[in-house]
Amino acid sequence: MTDWKKRLQDGRRVWYGGELVTRIAEHHAFRGTVQTIEKLLNMQTGAWKRELTHEGAHLSFLVPASLEDLRRKEKAYKIWADATFGMMSRLSEYSREIETGWYANRKALGAVIPHFEAKIERIYRNSRDRDLLSTVAAQDLQRNRSRSNVEVDAGQLRVVKKTEEGVIVRGAKTVATAAPYVDELIITSFHKRSEAQRALANVFIIPANLPGVHIVCRESFASDDAVHDPLSALYDEMDAVLIFEDALIPWDLVLVAEDPDAAWKLHTDPVAVALSQHQTVVRLISKLQSVAAIAYGLAKSADVTGFLHVRNELANLIMQVETIEALLRTAQHTGERHNGVFIPNRLYLGTARNLGARYYAEGIAAIHQIGASGLLQTPASLEELEVHPEWREYFAASEGFNSTKRTLLNKLAWDFVGSSLGARHALYERFYSGDPVRNFANYYNQHPRQQAYMEFATSILREENR
Ligand SMILES: Cc1cc2nc3c(=O)[nH]c(=O)nc-3n(C[C@H](O)[C@H](O)[C@H](O)COP(=O)(O)OP(=O)(O)OC[C@H]3O[C@@H](n4cnc5c(N)ncnc54)[C@H](O)[C@@H]3O)c2cc1C
């Protein structure tokens, strides 16, 4: 048993179906995913040790000094993402990279945030040396978005008291994907807080079992049937709301308390943003490759690749993968040294991330278009194939897809696009990195070549150019 699995019983308060779950690894909502994470962690000590780790910890804890370091990180992310169809989006590398980024840039951040340098150094070393898993929760509960940037709402996580030992906080944060499985929770603030909202402007990194912290899970999409639901059986990473009931956060773990500028500085820190987005773009490639592969298999098995629009759909999916790969490569090769850390270019990572929100939706639509009713042309189990010799023939398809292979492919495709887990992923890819509407608008607002486009547009109007 891994150390991690033992740590799942550290007293963290995971709520599911009205119960406090004490034996997470045995509970039906979590056990398949626990198996998956354990398998991935075992890869770190087995055959993949060199590719996945640096000095005993996962490569997401490495502070990159060169392009080569970034490529090593990329490889480590890709190995885990490929092992899970890109479905386990929050296997900690993302949030670990936020912590690594803050640590790597600690001197610059420490110059403006009191005590930051010493605190992040201690926290990072503890997380790295113990190879801890983490997640991040940044959003307020969805209650009153029109006022949530000017007022303090009773649901928002806020400081209610400062004591000698630390800050006492009350309220909630969301969405904490993977929270039941992780050791540490990074609590930060997604939006810039106003002066009137100082109580909300906090950043801390806490153990998941801190007294007063409750992990309230959504309905599980896990299945016990790995044949029928190959993805849901193994990869429901779970999403949760974190509720803080007057939890005392010791000062050592409080990076920012009631300071809107400092909280925003951490949320937008260029090193943490670049390193964490680097991971999300690598993971996106695995996911889009899975979509393309499934669509390709469906098209071949139904023998529809001769139709022009099907080729168009497949070409589009392949171009998506090529585009994101090219953006990743460009981001790495145009990376820069920032306070001694080699970080990928955020412009191209941002482009990839924004495109990903649209690409995934297109990918799901392509699987619907190509798969059509074939997605449901499957018996409930493989046993039906044995009922009558002819039935094997009926459920077989083109290109060497015998009845078993075809049934398994269609079930995989349906789990991707039609199951509860599949629907959750469509929502995830659209929103995980923020609201796509505002992300696109921010991209426009912050694009470095805005002025050049404007000058070009106005130059057309100049008399000498007419
Ligand atoms: C499956 C899933 C997993 C996630 N995992 C994580 C995680 O692990 N950690 C984490 O921190 N976050 C996570 N997120 C949350 C993610 O950060 C948010 O979904 C995202 O920031 C958008 O916020 P929201 O969902 O509260 O939408 P809202 O902000 O409530 O938006 C709802 C609607 O109102 C519109 N709207 C709201 N406010 C405005 C405004 N000011 N201007 C214009 N339009 C507005 C939006 O466009 C949208 O149409 C996850 C989300 C999902 C769906």
Short mmCIF file of C-alpha atoms and ligand atoms in Angstrom, two decimals:
data_model
loop_
_atom_site.label_atom_id
_atom_site.label_comp_id
_atom_site.label_asym_id
_atom_site.label_seq_id
_atom_site.Cartn_x
_atom_site.Cartn_y
_atom_site.Cartn_z
CA MET A 1 0.00 0.00 0.00
CA THR A 2 1.34 3.47 -0.87
CA ASP A 3 1.85 6.07 1.84
CA TRP A 4 -0.72 8.12 0.01
CA LYS A 5 -3.42 5.49 0.49
CA LYS A 6 -2.70 5.39 4.22
CA ARG A 7 -2.96 9.19 4.32
CA LEU A 8 -6.51 9.00 2.94
CA GLN A 9 -7.49 7.98 6.48
CA ASP A 10 -6.00 11.05 8.14
CA GLY A 11 -9.30 12.27 9.55
CA ARG A 12 -10.28 14.50 6.61
CA ARG A 13 -14.00 15.17 6.63
CA VAL A 14 -15.31 13.92 3.29
CA TRP A 15 -19.10 14.07 3.05
CA TYR A 16 -21.00 11.85 0.66
CA GLY A 17 -24.72 11.05 0.66
CA GLY A 18 -25.24 12.43 4.15
CA GLU A 19 -22.40 10.37 5.59
CA LEU A 20 -18.93 11.19 6.77
CA VAL A 21 -16.80 8.80 4.73
CA THR A 22 -13.97 7.44 6.82
CA ARG A 23 -12.79 4.63 4.55
CA ILE A 24 -12.45 6.45 1.25
CA ALA A 25 -10.52 3.69 -0.51
CA GLU A 26 -13.38 1.24 0.08
CA HIS A 27 -16.35 3.50 -0.69
CA HIS A 28 -18.07 2.85 -4.04
CA ALA A 29 -17.95 6.54 -4.97
CA PHE A 30 -14.17 6.68 -4.69
CA ARG A 31 -12.57 3.23 -4.87
CA GLY A 32 -12.08 3.05 -8.67
CA THR A 33 -10.35 6.42 -8.72
CA VAL A 34 -8.26 5.47 -5.68
CA GLN A 35 -7.04 2.45 -7.65
CA THR A 36 -6.15 4.68 -10.60
CA ILE A 37 -4.21 7.18 -8.50
CA GLU A 38 -2.39 4.39 -6.70
CA LYS A 39 -1.39 2.88 -10.04
CA LEU A 40 -0.04 6.23 -11.21
CA LEU A 41 1.89 6.77 -7.99
CA ASN A 42 3.38 3.28 -8.26
CA MET A 43 4.69 4.22 -11.70
CA GLN A 44 6.89 6.79 -9.93
CA THR A 45 8.80 4.13 -8.08
CA GLY A 46 8.73 1.51 -10.82
CA ALA A 47 9.64 1.50 -14.49
CA TRP A 48 8.79 5.19 -15.03
CA LYS A 49 10.80 6.59 -12.12
CA ARG A 50 13.29 8.46 -14.30
CA GLU A 51 10.60 10.02 -16.50
CA LEU A 52 8.25 11.00 -13.68
CA THR A 53 10.42 12.12 -10.79
CA HIS A 54 13.27 14.37 -9.76
CA GLU A 55 15.07 13.67 -6.47
CA GLY A 56 12.23 11.44 -5.27
CA ALA A 57 9.37 13.85 -5.94
CA HIS A 58 7.14 14.24 -8.97
CA LEU A 59 8.61 16.49 -11.67
CA SER A 60 5.90 19.08 -11.09
CA PHE A 61 7.98 20.14 -8.06
CA LEU A 62 11.06 20.86 -10.19
CA VAL A 63 11.91 24.55 -10.61
CA PRO A 64 12.75 24.68 -14.32
CA ALA A 65 16.05 26.32 -15.23
CA SER A 66 16.02 25.50 -18.95
CA LEU A 67 13.97 24.44 -21.93
CA GLU A 68 15.14 20.91 -21.27
CA ASP A 69 13.57 21.03 -17.79
CA LEU A 70 10.26 22.12 -19.30
CA ARG A 71 10.44 19.24 -21.76
CA ARG A 72 11.05 16.82 -18.87
CA LYS A 73 7.99 18.16 -17.11
CA GLU A 74 5.97 17.88 -20.29
CA LYS A 75 6.93 14.23 -20.63
CA ALA A 76 5.96 13.49 -17.04
CA TYR A 77 2.54 15.15 -17.45
CA LYS A 78 1.95 13.36 -20.74
CA ILE A 79 2.70 9.92 -19.31
CA TRP A 80 0.08 10.30 -16.58
CA ALA A 81 -2.43 12.03 -18.88
CA ASP A 82 -2.08 9.34 -21.54
CA ALA A 83 -2.59 6.65 -18.90
CA THR A 84 -6.00 8.18 -18.09
CA PHE A 85 -7.28 9.36 -21.54
CA GLY A 86 -6.66 12.93 -20.29
CA MET A 87 -9.72 12.42 -18.06
CA MET A 88 -7.98 12.96 -14.73
CA SER A 89 -7.47 16.66 -15.14
CA ARG A 90 -6.47 17.38 -11.58
CA LEU A 91 -3.87 14.79 -10.74
CA SER A 92 -2.20 17.51 -8.66
CA GLU A 93 0.42 18.56 -11.18
CA TYR A 94 -1.57 21.73 -11.90
CA SER A 95 -1.83 22.87 -8.28
CA ARG A 96 1.65 21.64 -7.43
CA GLU A 97 2.91 23.88 -10.23
CA ILE A 98 1.19 26.86 -8.63
CA GLU A 99 3.05 26.10 -5.40
CA THR A 100 6.31 25.50 -7.28
CA GLY A 101 5.82 28.79 -9.15
CA TRP A 102 5.28 30.78 -5.95
CA TYR A 103 8.31 29.11 -4.40
CA ALA A 104 10.46 29.74 -7.49
CA ASN A 105 9.47 33.41 -7.54
CA ARG A 106 9.54 33.80 -3.76
CA LYS A 107 12.13 36.55 -3.63
CA ALA A 108 10.18 38.91 -5.91
CA LEU A 109 6.87 38.07 -4.20
CA GLY A 110 8.48 38.26 -0.77
CA ALA A 111 9.61 41.81 -1.53
CA VAL A 112 5.97 42.94 -1.55
CA ILE A 113 4.18 40.35 0.63
CA PRO A 114 5.35 40.28 4.27
CA HIS A 115 6.79 36.93 5.52
CA PHE A 116 5.92 35.27 2.20
CA GLU A 117 9.40 34.01 1.35
CA ALA A 118 9.99 32.02 4.54
CA LYS A 119 6.46 30.62 4.61
CA ILE A 120 6.32 29.41 1.02
CA GLU A 121 9.79 27.90 1.38
CA ARG A 122 8.64 25.79 4.35
CA ILE A 123 5.34 24.83 2.72
CA TYR A 124 6.91 23.94 -0.64
CA ARG A 125 9.71 21.86 0.92
CA ASN A 126 7.19 19.93 3.01
CA SER A 127 4.96 19.25 -0.03
CA ARG A 128 7.89 18.30 -2.27
CA ASP A 129 9.76 16.16 0.24
CA ARG A 130 6.60 14.18 1.04
CA ASP A 131 5.40 14.27 -2.60
CA LEU A 132 2.00 15.49 -1.43
CA LEU A 133 -1.03 15.69 -3.68
CA SER A 134 -3.02 18.92 -3.76
CA THR A 135 -5.84 20.81 -5.41
CA VAL A 136 -6.82 24.44 -5.64
CA ALA A 137 -10.17 26.11 -4.89
CA ALA A 138 -10.51 29.72 -5.95
CA GLN A 139 -14.16 30.51 -6.68
CA ASP A 140 -16.96 31.74 -4.43
CA LEU A 141 -20.20 29.80 -4.29
CA GLN A 142 -22.53 30.71 -7.13
CA ARG A 143 -25.15 32.74 -5.26
CA ASN A 144 -25.27 36.35 -6.38
CA ARG A 145 -22.78 37.04 -9.14
CA SER A 146 -24.04 40.56 -9.89
CA ARG A 147 -22.96 41.80 -6.46
CA SER A 148 -20.16 39.39 -5.70
CA ASN A 149 -17.42 41.81 -6.63
CA VAL A 150 -18.49 44.60 -4.33
CA GLU A 151 -20.08 43.04 -1.27
CA VAL A 152 -19.25 40.33 1.22
CA ASP A 153 -21.86 37.58 1.05
CA ALA A 154 -22.54 35.17 3.91
CA GLY A 155 -21.40 32.23 1.73
CA GLN A 156 -18.02 33.68 0.81
CA LEU A 157 -14.93 32.45 2.59
CA ARG A 158 -13.82 35.26 4.86
CA VAL A 159 -11.70 36.04 7.86
CA VAL A 160 -13.92 36.42 10.93
CA LYS A 161 -11.16 36.82 13.51
CA LYS A 162 -7.41 37.11 13.80
CA THR A 163 -5.77 35.51 16.82
CA GLU A 164 -2.20 34.95 17.96
CA GLU A 165 -2.28 31.45 16.45
CA GLY A 166 -3.72 32.41 13.07
CA VAL A 167 -6.86 33.50 11.24
CA ILE A 168 -10.31 32.04 11.84
CA VAL A 169 -12.26 31.66 8.59
CA ARG A 170 -15.88 30.92 7.79
CA GLY A 171 -17.72 30.34 4.50
CA ALA A 172 -17.08 28.21 1.41
CA LYS A 173 -14.93 27.83 -1.70
CA THR A 174 -15.61 25.93 -4.89
CA VAL A 175 -14.95 23.95 -7.06
CA ALA A 176 -12.35 21.75 -5.39
CA THR A 177 -11.86 19.02 -7.98
CA ALA A 178 -10.21 15.89 -6.57
CA ALA A 179 -10.47 17.21 -2.99
CA PRO A 180 -11.25 13.83 -1.34
CA TYR A 181 -8.00 12.38 -2.70
CA VAL A 182 -5.50 15.11 -1.93
CA ASP A 183 -3.29 15.98 1.01
CA GLU A 184 -3.32 19.74 0.65
CA LEU A 185 -5.82 22.41 -0.34
CA ILE A 186 -4.62 25.64 -1.93
CA ILE A 187 -7.17 28.33 -1.21
CA THR A 188 -6.91 31.45 -3.28
CA SER A 189 -9.05 34.16 -4.81
CA PHE A 190 -10.18 34.02 -8.41
CA HIS A 191 -11.25 37.66 -8.63
CA LYS A 192 -9.56 40.87 -7.61
CA ARG A 193 -11.18 41.95 -4.36
CA SER A 194 -12.22 45.51 -3.61
CA GLU A 195 -11.20 47.39 -0.45
CA ALA A 196 -14.68 46.68 0.94
CA GLN A 197 -13.93 42.97 0.50
CA ARG A 198 -10.65 42.80 2.39
CA ALA A 199 -11.98 39.93 4.51
CA LEU A 200 -12.15 37.80 1.33
CA ALA A 201 -8.65 38.54 0.06
CA ASN A 202 -6.79 35.52 1.48
CA VAL A 203 -4.43 32.83 0.28
CA PHE A 204 -3.47 29.78 2.28
CA ILE A 205 -2.26 26.23 1.80
CA ILE A 206 -3.68 23.81 4.37
CA PRO A 207 -3.77 20.07 5.05
CA ALA A 208 -7.03 18.52 3.84
CA ASN A 209 -7.68 17.23 7.37
CA LEU A 210 -7.47 20.63 9.07
CA PRO A 211 -10.16 20.77 11.80
CA GLY A 212 -13.23 22.73 10.69
CA VAL A 213 -12.78 21.97 6.98
CA HIS A 214 -15.51 19.92 5.29
CA ILE A 215 -15.27 18.40 1.79
CA VAL A 216 -18.82 18.15 0.46
CA CYS A 217 -18.87 15.98 -2.67
CA ARG A 218 -21.22 16.14 -5.61
CA GLU A 219 -23.08 13.01 -6.74
CA SER A 220 -20.60 10.35 -7.79
CA PHE A 221 -20.43 9.35 -11.45
CA ALA A 222 -18.36 6.30 -10.62
CA SER A 223 -19.41 2.89 -11.86
CA ASP A 224 -18.47 -0.57 -10.62
CA ASP A 225 -18.57 -1.96 -14.15
CA ALA A 226 -15.30 -1.39 -15.98
CA VAL A 227 -16.57 -3.16 -19.12
CA HIS A 228 -19.73 -1.15 -19.54
CA ASP A 229 -18.31 2.17 -18.24
CA PRO A 230 -14.54 1.99 -18.80
CA LEU A 231 -13.98 5.65 -17.91
CA SER A 232 -16.53 6.13 -15.13
CA ALA A 233 -15.19 3.03 -13.38
CA LEU A 234 -11.70 4.49 -13.03
CA TYR A 235 -11.56 8.23 -13.60
CA ASP A 236 -14.23 10.10 -11.68
CA GLU A 237 -11.93 12.66 -10.13
CA MET A 238 -14.87 14.12 -8.11
CA ASP A 239 -15.71 17.79 -7.49
CA ALA A 240 -16.48 19.26 -4.11
CA VAL A 241 -17.47 22.36 -2.22
CA LEU A 242 -15.19 23.18 0.71
CA ILE A 243 -16.97 24.46 3.79
CA PHE A 244 -14.99 26.15 6.54
CA GLU A 245 -16.65 26.13 9.96
CA ASP A 246 -14.65 28.70 11.90
CA ALA A 247 -11.49 26.86 10.92
CA LEU A 248 -8.27 28.14 12.46
CA ILE A 249 -5.57 28.55 9.81
CA PRO A 250 -2.19 28.75 11.59
CA TRP A 251 -0.11 31.79 10.59
CA ASP A 252 2.57 29.52 9.10
CA LEU A 253 0.07 28.44 6.44
CA VAL A 254 -1.41 31.88 5.77
CA LEU A 255 0.34 33.42 2.78
CA VAL A 256 -2.00 36.40 2.55
CA ALA A 257 -4.68 37.62 4.95
CA GLU A 258 -7.09 40.43 4.12
CA ASP A 259 -4.90 42.03 1.47
CA PRO A 260 -6.53 42.49 -2.00
CA ASP A 261 -3.32 43.57 -3.77
CA ALA A 262 -1.23 40.71 -2.37
CA ALA A 263 -3.91 38.08 -3.09
CA TRP A 264 -4.16 39.33 -6.67
CA LYS A 265 -0.39 39.35 -7.03
CA LEU A 266 -0.28 35.66 -6.15
CA HIS A 267 -3.24 34.76 -8.36
CA THR A 268 -1.60 36.45 -11.35
CA ASP A 269 2.02 35.63 -10.58
CA PRO A 270 3.64 35.06 -14.01
CA VAL A 271 5.75 32.08 -12.88
CA ALA A 272 2.90 30.21 -11.17
CA VAL A 273 0.51 30.97 -14.05
CA ALA A 274 2.99 29.87 -16.74
CA LEU A 275 3.99 26.63 -15.00
CA SER A 276 0.43 25.59 -14.12
CA GLN A 277 -0.94 26.41 -17.57
CA HIS A 278 1.93 24.47 -19.13
CA GLN A 279 0.55 21.35 -17.45
CA THR A 280 -3.04 22.05 -18.49
CA VAL A 281 -2.03 22.38 -22.14
CA VAL A 282 -0.12 19.07 -22.10
CA ARG A 283 -3.12 17.36 -20.51
CA LEU A 284 -5.41 18.94 -23.12
CA ILE A 285 -3.37 17.32 -25.88
CA SER A 286 -4.00 13.86 -24.40
CA LYS A 287 -7.70 14.56 -24.13
CA LEU A 288 -8.00 15.82 -27.71
CA GLN A 289 -5.98 12.83 -28.93
CA SER A 290 -8.44 10.54 -27.15
CA VAL A 291 -11.36 12.32 -28.83
CA ALA A 292 -9.71 12.03 -32.26
CA ALA A 293 -8.86 8.35 -31.72
CA ILE A 294 -12.39 7.46 -30.63
CA ALA A 295 -13.92 9.37 -33.57
CA TYR A 296 -11.49 7.64 -35.93
CA GLY A 297 -12.35 4.20 -34.54
CA LEU A 298 -16.09 4.88 -34.80
CA ALA A 299 -15.71 6.08 -38.39
CA LYS A 300 -13.65 3.06 -39.40
CA SER A 301 -15.89 0.57 -37.64
CA ALA A 302 -19.01 1.95 -39.35
CA ASP A 303 -17.11 2.28 -42.64
CA VAL A 304 -18.05 5.93 -43.11
CA THR A 305 -14.61 7.44 -43.74
CA GLY A 306 -15.42 7.64 -47.46
CA PHE A 307 -17.98 10.38 -46.84
CA LEU A 308 -16.63 13.88 -47.33
CA HIS A 309 -18.07 15.44 -44.17
CA VAL A 310 -16.75 12.58 -42.04
CA ARG A 311 -13.26 13.20 -43.42
CA ASN A 312 -13.78 16.89 -42.65
CA GLU A 313 -14.70 16.09 -39.05
CA LEU A 314 -11.70 13.79 -38.63
CA ALA A 315 -9.36 16.30 -40.25
CA ASN A 316 -10.65 18.97 -37.89
CA LEU A 317 -9.95 16.80 -34.83
CA ILE A 318 -6.44 16.04 -36.02
CA MET A 319 -5.82 19.73 -36.75
CA GLN A 320 -6.93 20.55 -33.22
CA VAL A 321 -4.24 18.26 -31.82
CA GLU A 322 -1.61 19.64 -34.21
CA THR A 323 -2.54 23.22 -33.33
CA ILE A 324 -2.31 22.73 -29.57
CA GLU A 325 0.95 20.79 -29.95
CA ALA A 326 2.39 23.60 -32.09
CA LEU A 327 1.29 26.21 -29.55
CA LEU A 328 2.86 24.18 -26.74
CA ARG A 329 6.12 23.88 -28.66
CA THR A 330 6.10 27.62 -29.48
CA ALA A 331 5.35 28.47 -25.85
CA GLN A 332 8.35 26.40 -24.76
CA HIS A 333 10.75 27.66 -27.44
CA THR A 334 9.84 31.31 -26.90
CA GLY A 335 10.01 30.83 -23.14
CA GLU A 336 12.04 33.24 -21.08
CA ARG A 337 14.05 33.40 -17.92
CA HIS A 338 12.05 35.14 -15.22
CA ASN A 339 13.94 35.76 -11.97
CA GLY A 340 16.12 32.75 -12.77
CA VAL A 341 13.24 30.41 -13.68
CA PHE A 342 12.71 29.27 -17.26
CA ILE A 343 8.99 29.73 -17.94
CA PRO A 344 7.00 28.99 -21.10
CA ASN A 345 5.45 31.87 -23.01
CA ARG A 346 2.05 32.61 -21.48
CA LEU A 347 0.65 34.15 -24.65
CA TYR A 348 0.73 30.84 -26.52
CA LEU A 349 -0.38 28.82 -23.51
CA GLY A 350 -3.33 31.20 -23.15
CA THR A 351 -4.16 30.82 -26.83
CA ALA A 352 -4.10 27.03 -26.48
CA ARG A 353 -6.14 27.04 -23.29
CA ASN A 354 -8.83 29.29 -24.78
CA LEU A 355 -9.01 27.28 -27.98
CA GLY A 356 -9.29 24.10 -25.90
CA ALA A 357 -12.61 25.27 -24.42
CA ARG A 358 -14.06 25.39 -27.94
CA TYR A 359 -12.17 22.44 -29.39
CA TYR A 360 -13.49 19.98 -26.86
CA ALA A 361 -17.11 20.95 -27.54
CA GLU A 362 -16.42 20.51 -31.27
CA GLY A 363 -14.86 17.12 -30.57
CA ILE A 364 -17.92 15.88 -28.68
CA ALA A 365 -20.16 17.11 -31.51
CA ALA A 366 -17.94 15.24 -34.02
CA ILE A 367 -18.29 11.98 -32.06
CA HIS A 368 -22.08 12.45 -32.05
CA GLN A 369 -22.10 13.16 -35.80
CA ILE A 370 -19.89 10.22 -36.71
CA GLY A 371 -21.13 7.71 -34.13
CA ALA A 372 -24.83 8.50 -34.55
CA SER A 373 -27.04 5.66 -33.29
CA GLY A 374 -24.02 3.35 -33.33
CA LEU A 375 -23.11 4.92 -29.98
CA LEU A 376 -26.05 3.04 -28.50
CA GLN A 377 -26.01 0.03 -30.78
CA THR A 378 -24.55 -2.06 -28.00
CA PRO A 379 -25.92 -4.81 -25.81
CA ALA A 380 -25.96 -4.00 -22.11
CA SER A 381 -23.21 -6.55 -21.49
CA LEU A 382 -20.84 -8.78 -23.44
CA GLU A 383 -22.90 -11.80 -22.34
CA GLU A 384 -25.62 -11.02 -24.90
CA LEU A 385 -23.05 -11.75 -27.62
CA GLU A 386 -23.07 -15.37 -26.48
CA VAL A 387 -26.86 -15.86 -26.57
CA HIS A 388 -26.92 -17.02 -30.20
CA PRO A 389 -24.01 -17.60 -32.64
CA GLU A 390 -25.53 -15.17 -35.14
CA TRP A 391 -25.64 -12.36 -32.62
CA ARG A 392 -21.87 -12.07 -32.65
CA GLU A 393 -22.15 -11.37 -36.36
CA TYR A 394 -24.87 -8.74 -35.90
CA PHE A 395 -22.82 -6.76 -33.41
CA ALA A 396 -19.57 -6.96 -35.44
CA ALA A 397 -18.56 -4.17 -37.80
CA SER A 398 -16.04 -3.19 -40.47
CA GLU A 399 -12.22 -3.01 -40.35
CA GLY A 400 -11.65 -6.01 -38.10
CA PHE A 401 -13.99 -4.77 -35.38
CA ASN A 402 -15.42 -8.08 -34.19
CA SER A 403 -18.47 -7.95 -31.94
CA THR A 404 -16.47 -7.68 -28.72
CA LYS A 405 -14.16 -4.95 -30.00
CA ARG A 406 -17.03 -2.99 -31.52
CA THR A 407 -19.12 -3.21 -28.37
CA LEU A 408 -16.19 -2.10 -26.21
CA LEU A 409 -15.36 0.80 -28.54
CA ASN A 410 -18.96 2.03 -28.57
CA LYS A 411 -19.18 1.78 -24.80
CA LEU A 412 -15.96 3.76 -24.46
CA ALA A 413 -17.29 6.41 -26.86
CA TRP A 414 -20.59 6.62 -24.97
CA ASP A 415 -18.81 6.97 -21.64
CA PHE A 416 -16.84 9.85 -23.20
CA VAL A 417 -19.81 11.76 -24.59
CA GLY A 418 -23.05 10.43 -23.14
CA SER A 419 -22.57 9.28 -19.55
CA SER A 420 -22.84 11.51 -16.49
CA LEU A 421 -19.06 11.55 -16.37
CA GLY A 422 -18.93 12.51 -20.06
CA ALA A 423 -21.37 15.39 -19.50
CA ARG A 424 -19.28 16.55 -16.55
CA HIS A 425 -16.21 16.63 -18.78
CA ALA A 426 -17.95 18.79 -21.38
CA LEU A 427 -18.68 21.27 -18.58
CA TYR A 428 -15.18 20.90 -17.18
CA GLU A 429 -13.40 21.68 -20.44
CA ARG A 430 -15.59 24.73 -20.95
CA PHE A 431 -15.14 26.18 -17.46
CA TYR A 432 -12.23 24.68 -15.55
CA SER A 433 -9.95 27.56 -16.32
CA GLY A 434 -12.56 30.26 -15.82
CA ASP A 435 -15.57 31.51 -17.73
CA PRO A 436 -14.70 31.23 -21.46
CA VAL A 437 -16.68 34.40 -22.27
CA ARG A 438 -14.54 36.49 -19.95
CA ASN A 439 -11.39 34.57 -20.83
CA PHE A 440 -11.80 35.44 -24.50
CA ALA A 441 -12.54 39.08 -23.63
CA ASN A 442 -9.46 39.20 -21.38
CA TYR A 443 -7.38 37.68 -24.15
CA TYR A 444 -8.52 40.50 -26.43
CA ASN A 445 -7.89 43.13 -23.73
CA GLN A 446 -4.39 41.92 -22.93
CA HIS A 447 -3.10 40.87 -26.35
CA PRO A 448 0.32 42.49 -26.89
CA ARG A 449 -0.32 43.20 -30.57
CA GLN A 450 -3.60 45.09 -30.07
CA GLN A 451 -1.94 48.37 -30.99
CA ALA A 452 -0.41 46.91 -34.15
CA TYR A 453 -3.83 45.72 -35.36
CA MET A 454 -5.25 49.17 -34.67
CA GLU A 455 -2.42 50.91 -36.53
CA PHE A 456 -2.88 48.60 -39.47
CA ALA A 457 -6.62 49.31 -39.54
CA THR A 458 -6.14 53.07 -39.39
CA SER A 459 -3.28 53.04 -41.93
CA ILE A 460 -5.73 51.76 -44.55
CA LEU A 461 -7.67 54.98 -44.13
CA ARG A 462 -4.63 57.23 -44.60
CA GLU A 463 -4.75 59.12 -47.85
CA GLU A 464 -1.35 58.02 -49.11
CA ASN A 465 -2.34 54.37 -48.70
CA ARG A 466 -5.67 54.61 -50.46
C1 LIG B 1 -16.28 20.49 -13.54
C2 LIG B 1 -15.59 21.72 -13.01
C3 LIG B 1 -14.46 21.58 -12.23
C4 LIG B 1 -13.82 22.72 -11.72
N1 LIG B 1 -12.72 22.57 -10.93
C5 LIG B 1 -12.17 23.65 -10.33
C6 LIG B 1 -11.09 23.53 -9.41
O1 LIG B 1 -10.58 22.42 -9.16
N2 LIG B 1 -10.63 24.63 -8.80
C7 LIG B 1 -11.18 25.87 -9.03
O2 LIG B 1 -10.72 26.84 -8.43
N3 LIG B 1 -12.19 26.03 -9.89
C8 LIG B 1 -12.70 24.96 -10.55
N4 LIG B 1 -13.75 25.13 -11.42
C9 LIG B 1 -14.48 26.40 -11.35
C10 LIG B 1 -14.16 27.38 -12.40
O3 LIG B 1 -13.13 28.17 -11.91
C11 LIG B 1 -15.44 28.20 -12.62
O4 LIG B 1 -16.39 27.36 -13.23
C12 LIG B 1 -15.21 29.40 -13.48
O5 LIG B 1 -14.36 30.31 -12.85
C13 LIG B 1 -16.53 30.14 -13.80
O6 LIG B 1 -17.18 30.48 -12.61
P1 LIG B 1 -18.62 29.90 -12.29
O7 LIG B 1 -18.69 28.48 -12.70
O8 LIG B 1 -18.91 30.21 -10.88
O9 LIG B 1 -19.60 30.68 -13.27
P2 LIG B 1 -20.32 32.05 -12.99
O10 LIG B 1 -19.30 33.09 -12.73
O11 LIG B 1 -21.33 31.90 -11.92
O12 LIG B 1 -21.03 32.31 -14.38
C14 LIG B 1 -22.39 31.89 -14.67
C15 LIG B 1 -22.85 32.62 -15.92
O13 LIG B 1 -22.94 34.02 -15.69
C16 LIG B 1 -22.05 34.75 -16.53
N5 LIG B 1 -21.36 35.75 -15.69
C17 LIG B 1 -21.19 35.71 -14.34
N6 LIG B 1 -20.53 36.80 -13.91
C18 LIG B 1 -20.28 37.53 -15.00
C19 LIG B 1 -19.60 38.77 -15.21
N7 LIG B 1 -19.08 39.47 -14.20
N8 LIG B 1 -19.48 39.22 -16.47
C20 LIG B 1 -20.00 38.52 -17.50
N9 LIG B 1 -20.66 37.35 -17.36
C21 LIG B 1 -20.79 36.86 -16.13
C22 LIG B 1 -21.05 33.71 -17.09
O14 LIG B 1 -20.61 34.04 -18.40
C23 LIG B 1 -21.90 32.45 -17.11
O15 LIG B 1 -22.65 32.43 -18.30
C24 LIG B 1 -14.35 24.01 -11.98
C25 LIG B 1 -15.50 24.13 -12.78
C26 LIG B 1 -16.11 23.02 -13.30
C27 LIG B 1 -17.34 23.19 -14.15
#
